[in-house]
Amino acid sequence: GTPGAIELGSPDLDASRGAISTFKKIAEGAIQSDPWRPHHAFVIVACFIGSFSCRAASFLTSKHIQVTHGFSPAGYAKLAFVGGALSLFMFNLAGYLGDRYGRKTIGTIGILVNMLVDIAFWSISPDSVAATESTVLLFCFRTALGMGLDTNFQALYAEIFPTSMRSSA
């Protein structure tokens, strides 16, 4: 046969048939699933807005900190390291709060707090007295908060869609 062609009975063909079969089951499950409920739309929109705002606000953060506040690339790397370390704590806190008070409630409050922290972070004047301290504190807090919200949103996504409709359990 032709080099690289899939032949009948080959593992490649069987794998592609399995993938097509799985895709059909997922599509059928989505069509035949529980009736659409209005609160599904609200949760999906809230998760989308929350995820989008975190990503959009974070896109130019490194450049902003270096150019506006005079941090070196190594200084930014240290900030990112500390923010990442705080995220390990925030993952656990977000899970605990989501279980205790409800993921929708914590997600909504988290989106609002994240918005306020982002506004404060992007409003820091480089000429202010505590500009460096404010930049460090708000950057680390917004990094950890963003990771905590991601944890909360992933749990919400899992609650909205049944296991049979997801690509992973």
PDB file of N, CA, C and O in Angstrom, residues 61-131:
ATOM      1  N   THR A  61       0.266  42.014  31.742  1.00  0.00           N
ATOM      2  CA  THR A  61       0.730  42.342  33.087  1.00  0.00           C
ATOM      3  C   THR A  61       2.243  42.428  33.182  1.00  0.00           C
ATOM      4  O   THR A  61       2.782  43.366  33.771  1.00  0.00           O
ATOM      5  N   SER A  62       2.938  41.463  32.613  1.00  0.00           N
ATOM      6  CA  SER A  62       4.409  41.470  32.743  1.00  0.00           C
ATOM      7  C   SER A  62       5.007  42.717  32.093  1.00  0.00           C
ATOM      8  O   SER A  62       5.897  43.354  32.663  1.00  0.00           O
ATOM      9  N   LYS A  63       4.506  43.068  30.939  1.00  0.00           N
ATOM     10  CA  LYS A  63       5.011  44.262  30.249  1.00  0.00           C
ATOM     11  C   LYS A  63       4.681  45.520  31.058  1.00  0.00           C
ATOM     12  O   LYS A  63       5.525  46.414  31.216  1.00  0.00           O
ATOM     13  N   HIS A  64       3.476  45.579  31.597  1.00  0.00           N
ATOM     14  CA  HIS A  64       3.047  46.737  32.393  1.00  0.00           C
ATOM     15  C   HIS A  64       3.929  46.906  33.628  1.00  0.00           C
ATOM     16  O   HIS A  64       4.375  48.017  33.931  1.00  0.00           O
ATOM     17  N   ILE A  65       4.183  45.822  34.340  1.00  0.00           N
ATOM     18  CA  ILE A  65       4.997  45.910  35.555  1.00  0.00           C
ATOM     19  C   ILE A  65       6.428  46.343  35.222  1.00  0.00           C
ATOM     20  O   ILE A  65       7.023  47.141  35.944  1.00  0.00           O
ATOM     21  N   GLN A  66       6.964  45.833  34.124  1.00  0.00           N
ATOM     22  CA  GLN A  66       8.342  46.174  33.769  1.00  0.00           C
ATOM     23  C   GLN A  66       8.461  47.603  33.255  1.00  0.00           C
ATOM     24  O   GLN A  66       9.371  48.336  33.658  1.00  0.00           O
ATOM     25  N   VAL A  67       7.546  48.018  32.386  1.00  0.00           N
ATOM     26  CA  VAL A  67       7.665  49.344  31.781  1.00  0.00           C
ATOM     27  C   VAL A  67       7.182  50.440  32.729  1.00  0.00           C
ATOM     28  O   VAL A  67       7.874  51.441  32.942  1.00  0.00           O
ATOM     29  N   THR A  68       6.012  50.254  33.319  1.00  0.00           N
ATOM     30  CA  THR A  68       5.419  51.310  34.135  1.00  0.00           C
ATOM     31  C   THR A  68       6.065  51.419  35.507  1.00  0.00           C
ATOM     32  O   THR A  68       6.301  52.518  36.006  1.00  0.00           O
ATOM     33  N   HIS A  69       6.358  50.277  36.123  1.00  0.00           N
ATOM     34  CA  HIS A  69       6.852  50.296  37.502  1.00  0.00           C
ATOM     35  C   HIS A  69       8.344  50.002  37.617  1.00  0.00           C
ATOM     36  O   HIS A  69       8.877  49.958  38.726  1.00  0.00           O
ATOM     37  N   GLY A  70       9.028  49.788  36.489  1.00  0.00           N
ATOM     38  CA  GLY A  70      10.473  49.654  36.493  1.00  0.00           C
ATOM     39  C   GLY A  70      11.021  48.334  37.023  1.00  0.00           C
ATOM     40  O   GLY A  70      12.184  48.265  37.412  1.00  0.00           O
ATOM     41  N   PHE A  71      10.220  47.293  37.033  1.00  0.00           N
ATOM     42  CA  PHE A  71      10.716  45.987  37.468  1.00  0.00           C
ATOM     43  C   PHE A  71      11.572  45.384  36.365  1.00  0.00           C
ATOM     44  O   PHE A  71      11.292  45.550  35.181  1.00  0.00           O
ATOM     45  N   SER A  72      12.609  44.658  36.750  1.00  0.00           N
ATOM     46  CA  SER A  72      13.423  43.938  35.770  1.00  0.00           C
ATOM     47  C   SER A  72      12.703  42.634  35.417  1.00  0.00           C
ATOM     48  O   SER A  72      11.793  42.211  36.136  1.00  0.00           O
ATOM     49  N   PRO A  73      13.102  41.957  34.342  1.00  0.00           N
ATOM     50  CA  PRO A  73      12.508  40.647  34.043  1.00  0.00           C
ATOM     51  C   PRO A  73      12.689  39.657  35.201  1.00  0.00           C
ATOM     52  O   PRO A  73      11.793  38.884  35.506  1.00  0.00           O
ATOM     53  N   ALA A  74      13.835  39.721  35.872  1.00  0.00           N
ATOM     54  CA  ALA A  74      14.060  38.839  37.027  1.00  0.00           C
ATOM     55  C   ALA A  74      13.127  39.210  38.178  1.00  0.00           C
ATOM     56  O   ALA A  74      12.622  38.337  38.892  1.00  0.00           O
ATOM     57  N   GLY A  75      12.880  40.496  38.357  1.00  0.00           N
ATOM     58  CA  GLY A  75      11.954  40.941  39.391  1.00  0.00           C
ATOM     59  C   GLY A  75      10.540  40.451  39.118  1.00  0.00           C
ATOM     60  O   GLY A  75       9.824  40.032  40.030  1.00  0.00           O
ATOM     61  N   TYR A  76      10.142  40.512  37.850  1.00  0.00           N
ATOM     62  CA  TYR A  76       8.812  40.001  37.491  1.00  0.00           C
ATOM     63  C   TYR A  76       8.750  38.492  37.711  1.00  0.00           C
ATOM     64  O   TYR A  76       7.732  37.976  38.187  1.00  0.00           O
ATOM     65  N   ALA A  77       9.828  37.789  37.375  1.00  0.00           N
ATOM     66  CA  ALA A  77       9.851  36.335  37.579  1.00  0.00           C
ATOM     67  C   ALA A  77       9.682  35.988  39.062  1.00  0.00           C
ATOM     68  O   ALA A  77       8.986  35.035  39.413  1.00  0.00           O
ATOM     69  N   LYS A  78      10.304  36.770  39.930  1.00  0.00           N
ATOM     70  CA  LYS A  78      10.141  36.544  41.377  1.00  0.00           C
ATOM     71  C   LYS A  78       8.702  36.781  41.806  1.00  0.00           C
ATOM     72  O   LYS A  78       8.148  36.028  42.609  1.00  0.00           O
ATOM     73  N   LEU A  79       8.092  37.837  41.274  1.00  0.00           N
ATOM     74  CA  LEU A  79       6.687  38.105  41.577  1.00  0.00           C
ATOM     75  C   LEU A  79       5.797  36.945  41.124  1.00  0.00           C
ATOM     76  O   LEU A  79       4.903  36.521  41.847  1.00  0.00           O
ATOM     77  N   ALA A  80       6.038  36.467  39.913  1.00  0.00           N
ATOM     78  CA  ALA A  80       5.239  35.360  39.383  1.00  0.00           C
ATOM     79  C   ALA A  80       5.431  34.105  40.231  1.00  0.00           C
ATOM     80  O   ALA A  80       4.486  33.350  40.468  1.00  0.00           O
ATOM     81  N   PHE A  81       6.636  33.889  40.718  1.00  0.00           N
ATOM     82  CA  PHE A  81       6.908  32.731  41.572  1.00  0.00           C
ATOM     83  C   PHE A  81       6.123  32.828  42.882  1.00  0.00           C
ATOM     84  O   PHE A  81       5.486  31.876  43.316  1.00  0.00           O
ATOM     85  N   VAL A  82       6.157  33.992  43.504  1.00  0.00           N
ATOM     86  CA  VAL A  82       5.429  34.178  44.769  1.00  0.00           C
ATOM     87  C   VAL A  82       3.925  34.069  44.534  1.00  0.00           C
ATOM     88  O   VAL A  82       3.211  33.431  45.312  1.00  0.00           O
ATOM     89  N   GLY A  83       3.438  34.694  43.470  1.00  0.00           N
ATOM     90  CA  GLY A  83       2.015  34.582  43.142  1.00  0.00           C
ATOM     91  C   GLY A  83       1.602  33.144  42.886  1.00  0.00           C
ATOM     92  O   GLY A  83       0.533  32.706  43.309  1.00  0.00           O
ATOM     93  N   GLY A  84       2.458  32.380  42.225  1.00  0.00           N
ATOM     94  CA  GLY A  84       2.178  30.961  41.990  1.00  0.00           C
ATOM     95  C   GLY A  84       2.169  30.159  43.273  1.00  0.00           C
ATOM     96  O   GLY A  84       1.345  29.258  43.463  1.00  0.00           O
ATOM     97  N   ALA A  85       3.092  30.489  44.174  1.00  0.00           N
ATOM     98  CA  ALA A  85       3.120  29.793  45.463  1.00  0.00           C
ATOM     99  C   ALA A  85       1.855  30.087  46.263  1.00  0.00           C
ATOM    100  O   ALA A  85       1.282  29.195  46.899  1.00  0.00           O
ATOM    101  N   LEU A  86       1.394  31.335  46.220  1.00  0.00           N
ATOM    102  CA  LEU A  86       0.144  31.683  46.905  1.00  0.00           C
ATOM    103  C   LEU A  86      -1.053  30.983  46.262  1.00  0.00           C
ATOM    104  O   LEU A  86      -2.046  30.709  46.929  1.00  0.00           O
ATOM    105  N   SER A  87      -0.939  30.685  44.977  1.00  0.00           N
ATOM    106  CA  SER A  87      -2.024  29.986  44.282  1.00  0.00           C
ATOM    107  C   SER A  87      -2.254  28.598  44.861  1.00  0.00           C
ATOM    108  O   SER A  87      -3.383  28.115  44.881  1.00  0.00           O
ATOM    109  N   LEU A  88      -1.193  27.955  45.333  1.00  0.00           N
ATOM    110  CA  LEU A  88      -1.353  26.635  45.944  1.00  0.00           C
ATOM    111  C   LEU A  88      -2.269  26.719  47.164  1.00  0.00           C
ATOM    112  O   LEU A  88      -3.098  25.844  47.401  1.00  0.00           O
ATOM    113  N   PHE A  89      -2.127  27.789  47.928  1.00  0.00           N
ATOM    114  CA  PHE A  89      -3.012  28.019  49.061  1.00  0.00           C
ATOM    115  C   PHE A  89      -4.426  28.348  48.578  1.00  0.00           C
ATOM    116  O   PHE A  89      -5.419  27.872  49.128  1.00  0.00           O
ATOM    117  N   MET A  90      -4.518  29.166  47.519  1.00  0.00           N
ATOM    118  CA  MET A  90      -5.824  29.608  47.035  1.00  0.00           C
ATOM    119  C   MET A  90      -6.635  28.465  46.432  1.00  0.00           C
ATOM    120  O   MET A  90      -7.857  28.460  46.536  1.00  0.00           O
ATOM    121  N   PHE A  91      -5.964  27.480  45.819  1.00  0.00           N
ATOM    122  CA  PHE A  91      -6.692  26.310  45.298  1.00  0.00           C
ATOM    123  C   PHE A  91      -7.481  25.657  46.424  1.00  0.00           C
ATOM    124  O   PHE A  91      -8.661  25.355  46.288  1.00  0.00           O
ATOM    125  N   ASN A  92      -6.806  25.427  47.541  1.00  0.00           N
ATOM    126  CA  ASN A  92      -7.450  24.778  48.677  1.00  0.00           C
ATOM    127  C   ASN A  92      -8.543  25.645  49.277  1.00  0.00           C
ATOM    128  O   ASN A  92      -9.615  25.148  49.630  1.00  0.00           O
ATOM    129  N   LEU A  93      -8.267  26.933  49.416  1.00  0.00           N
ATOM    130  CA  LEU A  93      -9.255  27.839  49.986  1.00  0.00           C
ATOM    131  C   LEU A  93     -10.502  27.925  49.098  1.00  0.00           C
ATOM    132  O   LEU A  93     -11.623  27.898  49.596  1.00  0.00           O
ATOM    133  N   ALA A  94     -10.305  28.010  47.795  1.00  0.00           N
ATOM    134  CA  ALA A  94     -11.440  28.086  46.869  1.00  0.00           C
ATOM    135  C   ALA A  94     -12.282  26.814  46.941  1.00  0.00           C
ATOM    136  O   ALA A  94     -13.517  26.880  46.935  1.00  0.00           O
ATOM    137  N   GLY A  95     -11.629  25.661  47.021  1.00  0.00           N
ATOM    138  CA  GLY A  95     -12.363  24.409  47.150  1.00  0.00           C
ATOM    139  C   GLY A  95     -13.157  24.349  48.442  1.00  0.00           C
ATOM    140  O   GLY A  95     -14.330  23.960  48.462  1.00  0.00           O
ATOM    141  N   TYR A  96     -12.535  24.761  49.530  1.00  0.00           N
ATOM    142  CA  TYR A  96     -13.204  24.751  50.834  1.00  0.00           C
ATOM    143  C   TYR A  96     -14.403  25.705  50.842  1.00  0.00           C
ATOM    144  O   TYR A  96     -15.502  25.341  51.260  1.00  0.00           O
ATOM    145  N   LEU A  97     -14.178  26.942  50.390  1.00  0.00           N
ATOM    146  CA  LEU A  97     -15.263  27.925  50.383  1.00  0.00           C
ATOM    147  C   LEU A  97     -16.385  27.521  49.436  1.00  0.00           C
ATOM    148  O   LEU A  97     -17.570  27.718  49.741  1.00  0.00           O
ATOM    149  N   GLY A  98     -16.010  26.954  48.283  1.00  0.00           N
ATOM    150  CA  GLY A  98     -17.027  26.491  47.336  1.00  0.00           C
ATOM    151  C   GLY A  98     -17.880  25.377  47.914  1.00  0.00           C
ATOM    152  O   GLY A  98     -19.096  25.340  47.715  1.00  0.00           O
ATOM    153  N   ASP A  99     -17.267  24.463  48.649  1.00  0.00           N
ATOM    154  CA  ASP A  99     -18.016  23.379  49.284  1.00  0.00           C
ATOM    155  C   ASP A  99     -18.889  23.902  50.421  1.00  0.00           C
ATOM    156  O   ASP A  99     -20.002  23.428  50.629  1.00  0.00           O
ATOM    157  N   ARG A 100     -18.369  24.872  51.152  1.00  0.00           N
ATOM    158  CA  ARG A 100     -19.094  25.362  52.332  1.00  0.00           C
ATOM    159  C   ARG A 100     -20.240  26.315  51.972  1.00  0.00           C
ATOM    160  O   ARG A 100     -21.327  26.220  52.524  1.00  0.00           O
ATOM    161  N   TYR A 101     -19.991  27.262  51.057  1.00  0.00           N
ATOM    162  CA  TYR A 101     -20.980  28.302  50.762  1.00  0.00           C
ATOM    163  C   TYR A 101     -21.624  28.169  49.385  1.00  0.00           C
ATOM    164  O   TYR A 101     -22.507  28.957  49.059  1.00  0.00           O
ATOM    165  N   GLY A 102     -21.148  27.265  48.571  1.00  0.00           N
ATOM    166  CA  GLY A 102     -21.701  27.095  47.225  1.00  0.00           C
ATOM    167  C   GLY A 102     -20.786  27.697  46.173  1.00  0.00           C
ATOM    168  O   GLY A 102     -20.293  28.816  46.344  1.00  0.00           O
ATOM    169  N   ARG A 103     -20.568  26.944  45.116  1.00  0.00           N
ATOM    170  CA  ARG A 103     -19.640  27.397  44.072  1.00  0.00           C
ATOM    171  C   ARG A 103     -20.163  28.604  43.314  1.00  0.00           C
ATOM    172  O   ARG A 103     -19.398  29.468  42.897  1.00  0.00           O
ATOM    173  N   LYS A 104     -21.481  28.664  43.103  1.00  0.00           N
ATOM    174  CA  LYS A 104     -22.043  29.815  42.386  1.00  0.00           C
ATOM    175  C   LYS A 104     -21.850  31.095  43.194  1.00  0.00           C
ATOM    176  O   LYS A 104     -21.464  32.130  42.643  1.00  0.00           O
ATOM    177  N   THR A 105     -22.109  31.018  44.474  1.00  0.00           N
ATOM    178  CA  THR A 105     -21.950  32.189  45.338  1.00  0.00           C
ATOM    179  C   THR A 105     -20.499  32.634  45.384  1.00  0.00           C
ATOM    180  O   THR A 105     -20.192  33.826  45.204  1.00  0.00           O
ATOM    181  N   ILE A 106     -19.600  31.693  45.627  1.00  0.00           N
ATOM    182  CA  ILE A 106     -18.171  32.020  45.700  1.00  0.00           C
ATOM    183  C   ILE A 106     -17.666  32.499  44.344  1.00  0.00           C
ATOM    184  O   ILE A 106     -16.857  33.437  44.267  1.00  0.00           O
ATOM    185  N   GLY A 107     -18.132  31.895  43.269  1.00  0.00           N
ATOM    186  CA  GLY A 107     -17.730  32.338  41.933  1.00  0.00           C
ATOM    187  C   GLY A 107     -18.164  33.764  41.651  1.00  0.00           C
ATOM    188  O   GLY A 107     -17.398  34.570  41.126  1.00  0.00           O
ATOM    189  N   THR A 108     -19.399  34.097  42.030  1.00  0.00           N
ATOM    190  CA  THR A 108     -19.913  35.450  41.810  1.00  0.00           C
ATOM    191  C   THR A 108     -19.138  36.463  42.644  1.00  0.00           C
ATOM    192  O   THR A 108     -18.715  37.513  42.137  1.00  0.00           O
ATOM    193  N   ILE A 109     -18.958  36.158  43.910  1.00  0.00           N
ATOM    194  CA  ILE A 109     -18.193  37.064  44.777  1.00  0.00           C
ATOM    195  C   ILE A 109     -16.753  37.179  44.276  1.00  0.00           C
ATOM    196  O   ILE A 109     -16.178  38.270  44.238  1.00  0.00           O
ATOM    197  N   GLY A 110     -16.178  36.054  43.868  1.00  0.00           N
ATOM    198  CA  GLY A 110     -14.800  36.062  43.371  1.00  0.00           C
ATOM    199  C   GLY A 110     -14.635  36.908  42.124  1.00  0.00           C
ATOM    200  O   GLY A 110     -13.635  37.627  41.971  1.00  0.00           O
ATOM    201  N   ILE A 111     -15.608  36.854  41.217  1.00  0.00           N
ATOM    202  CA  ILE A 111     -15.545  37.674  40.002  1.00  0.00           C
ATOM    203  C   ILE A 111     -15.563  39.154  40.374  1.00  0.00           C
ATOM    204  O   ILE A 111     -14.786  39.953  39.838  1.00  0.00           O
ATOM    205  N   LEU A 112     -16.431  39.522  41.303  1.00  0.00           N
ATOM    206  CA  LEU A 112     -16.517  40.927  41.719  1.00  0.00           C
ATOM    207  C   LEU A 112     -15.239  41.383  42.425  1.00  0.00           C
ATOM    208  O   LEU A 112     -14.723  42.470  42.148  1.00  0.00           O
ATOM    209  N   VAL A 113     -14.714  40.552  43.325  1.00  0.00           N
ATOM    210  CA  VAL A 113     -13.467  40.900  44.018  1.00  0.00           C
ATOM    211  C   VAL A 113     -12.315  40.985  43.016  1.00  0.00           C
ATOM    212  O   VAL A 113     -11.489  41.908  43.076  1.00  0.00           O
ATOM    213  N   ASN A 114     -12.268  40.040  42.089  1.00  0.00           N
ATOM    214  CA  ASN A 114     -11.213  40.049  41.076  1.00  0.00           C
ATOM    215  C   ASN A 114     -11.276  41.318  40.236  1.00  0.00           C
ATOM    216  O   ASN A 114     -10.243  41.915  39.913  1.00  0.00           O
ATOM    217  N   MET A 115     -12.493  41.752  39.891  1.00  0.00           N
ATOM    218  CA  MET A 115     -12.651  42.974  39.119  1.00  0.00           C
ATOM    219  C   MET A 115     -12.123  44.175  39.909  1.00  0.00           C
ATOM    220  O   MET A 115     -11.384  45.006  39.375  1.00  0.00           O
ATOM    221  N   LEU A 116     -12.451  44.247  41.198  1.00  0.00           N
ATOM    222  CA  LEU A 116     -11.982  45.360  42.025  1.00  0.00           C
ATOM    223  C   LEU A 116     -10.463  45.343  42.194  1.00  0.00           C
ATOM    224  O   LEU A 116      -9.808  46.394  42.142  1.00  0.00           O
ATOM    225  N   VAL A 117      -9.899  44.152  42.374  1.00  0.00           N
ATOM    226  CA  VAL A 117      -8.446  44.033  42.510  1.00  0.00           C
ATOM    227  C   VAL A 117      -7.764  44.433  41.202  1.00  0.00           C
ATOM    228  O   VAL A 117      -6.739  45.124  41.211  1.00  0.00           O
ATOM    229  N   ASP A 118      -8.341  44.024  40.059  1.00  0.00           N
ATOM    230  CA  ASP A 118      -7.763  44.407  38.770  1.00  0.00           C
ATOM    231  C   ASP A 118      -7.812  45.917  38.564  1.00  0.00           C
ATOM    232  O   ASP A 118      -6.849  46.516  38.094  1.00  0.00           O
ATOM    233  N   ILE A 119      -8.932  46.520  38.933  1.00  0.00           N
ATOM    234  CA  ILE A 119      -9.035  47.986  38.806  1.00  0.00           C
ATOM    235  C   ILE A 119      -7.977  48.662  39.682  1.00  0.00           C
ATOM    236  O   ILE A 119      -7.283  49.586  39.242  1.00  0.00           O
ATOM    237  N   ALA A 120      -7.843  48.193  40.914  1.00  0.00           N
ATOM    238  CA  ALA A 120      -6.834  48.772  41.814  1.00  0.00           C
ATOM    239  C   ALA A 120      -5.427  48.554  41.268  1.00  0.00           C
ATOM    240  O   ALA A 120      -4.595  49.477  41.287  1.00  0.00           O
ATOM    241  N   PHE A 121      -5.149  47.346  40.756  1.00  0.00           N
ATOM    242  CA  PHE A 121      -3.812  47.042  40.238  1.00  0.00           C
ATOM    243  C   PHE A 121      -3.459  47.931  39.051  1.00  0.00           C
ATOM    244  O   PHE A 121      -2.375  48.498  38.985  1.00  0.00           O
ATOM    245  N   TRP A 122      -4.377  48.047  38.101  1.00  0.00           N
ATOM    246  CA  TRP A 122      -4.084  48.810  36.901  1.00  0.00           C
ATOM    247  C   TRP A 122      -4.134  50.316  37.152  1.00  0.00           C
ATOM    248  O   TRP A 122      -3.713  51.100  36.299  1.00  0.00           O
ATOM    249  N   SER A 123      -4.629  50.736  38.327  1.00  0.00           N
ATOM    250  CA  SER A 123      -4.723  52.168  38.653  1.00  0.00           C
ATOM    251  C   SER A 123      -3.547  52.677  39.485  1.00  0.00           C
ATOM    252  O   SER A 123      -3.510  53.860  39.811  1.00  0.00           O
ATOM    253  N   ILE A 124      -2.622  51.815  39.828  1.00  0.00           N
ATOM    254  CA  ILE A 124      -1.484  52.237  40.650  1.00  0.00           C
ATOM    255  C   ILE A 124      -0.622  53.213  39.860  1.00  0.00           C
ATOM    256  O   ILE A 124      -0.166  52.914  38.761  1.00  0.00           O
ATOM    257  N   SER A 125      -0.402  54.367  40.440  1.00  0.00           N
ATOM    258  CA  SER A 125       0.453  55.361  39.806  1.00  0.00           C
ATOM    259  C   SER A 125       1.904  55.048  40.170  1.00  0.00           C
ATOM    260  O   SER A 125       2.224  54.840  41.343  1.00  0.00           O
ATOM    261  N   PRO A 126       2.802  55.035  39.189  1.00  0.00           N
ATOM    262  CA  PRO A 126       4.207  54.747  39.500  1.00  0.00           C
ATOM    263  C   PRO A 126       4.849  55.818  40.371  1.00  0.00           C
ATOM    264  O   PRO A 126       5.883  55.588  40.983  1.00  0.00           O
ATOM    265  N   ASP A 127       4.224  56.999  40.446  1.00  0.00           N
ATOM    266  CA  ASP A 127       4.774  58.093  41.237  1.00  0.00           C
ATOM    267  C   ASP A 127       4.286  58.088  42.678  1.00  0.00           C
ATOM    268  O   ASP A 127       4.739  58.903  43.482  1.00  0.00           O
ATOM    269  N   SER A 128       3.356  57.176  43.016  1.00  0.00           N
ATOM    270  CA  SER A 128       2.816  57.176  44.377  1.00  0.00           C
ATOM    271  C   SER A 128       3.862  56.657  45.366  1.00  0.00           C
ATOM    272  O   SER A 128       4.816  55.979  45.003  1.00  0.00           O
ATOM    273  N   VAL A 129       3.647  56.980  46.632  1.00  0.00           N
ATOM    274  CA  VAL A 129       4.613  56.649  47.681  1.00  0.00           C
ATOM    275  C   VAL A 129       4.781  55.134  47.825  1.00  0.00           C
ATOM    276  O   VAL A 129       5.881  54.626  47.924  1.00  0.00           O
ATOM    277  N   ALA A 130       3.703  54.411  47.825  1.00  0.00           N
ATOM    278  CA  ALA A 130       3.751  52.959  48.046  1.00  0.00           C
ATOM    279  C   ALA A 130       3.513  52.182  46.757  1.00  0.00           C
ATOM    280  O   ALA A 130       2.908  51.109  46.776  1.00  0.00           O
ATOM    281  N   ALA A 131       3.982  52.704  45.622  1.00  0.00           N
ATOM    282  CA  ALA A 131       3.715  52.057  44.332  1.00  0.00           C
ATOM    283  C   ALA A 131       4.299  50.650  44.265  1.00  0.00           C
ATOM    284  O   ALA A 131       3.637  49.711  43.829  1.00  0.00           O
TER     285      ALA A 131
END
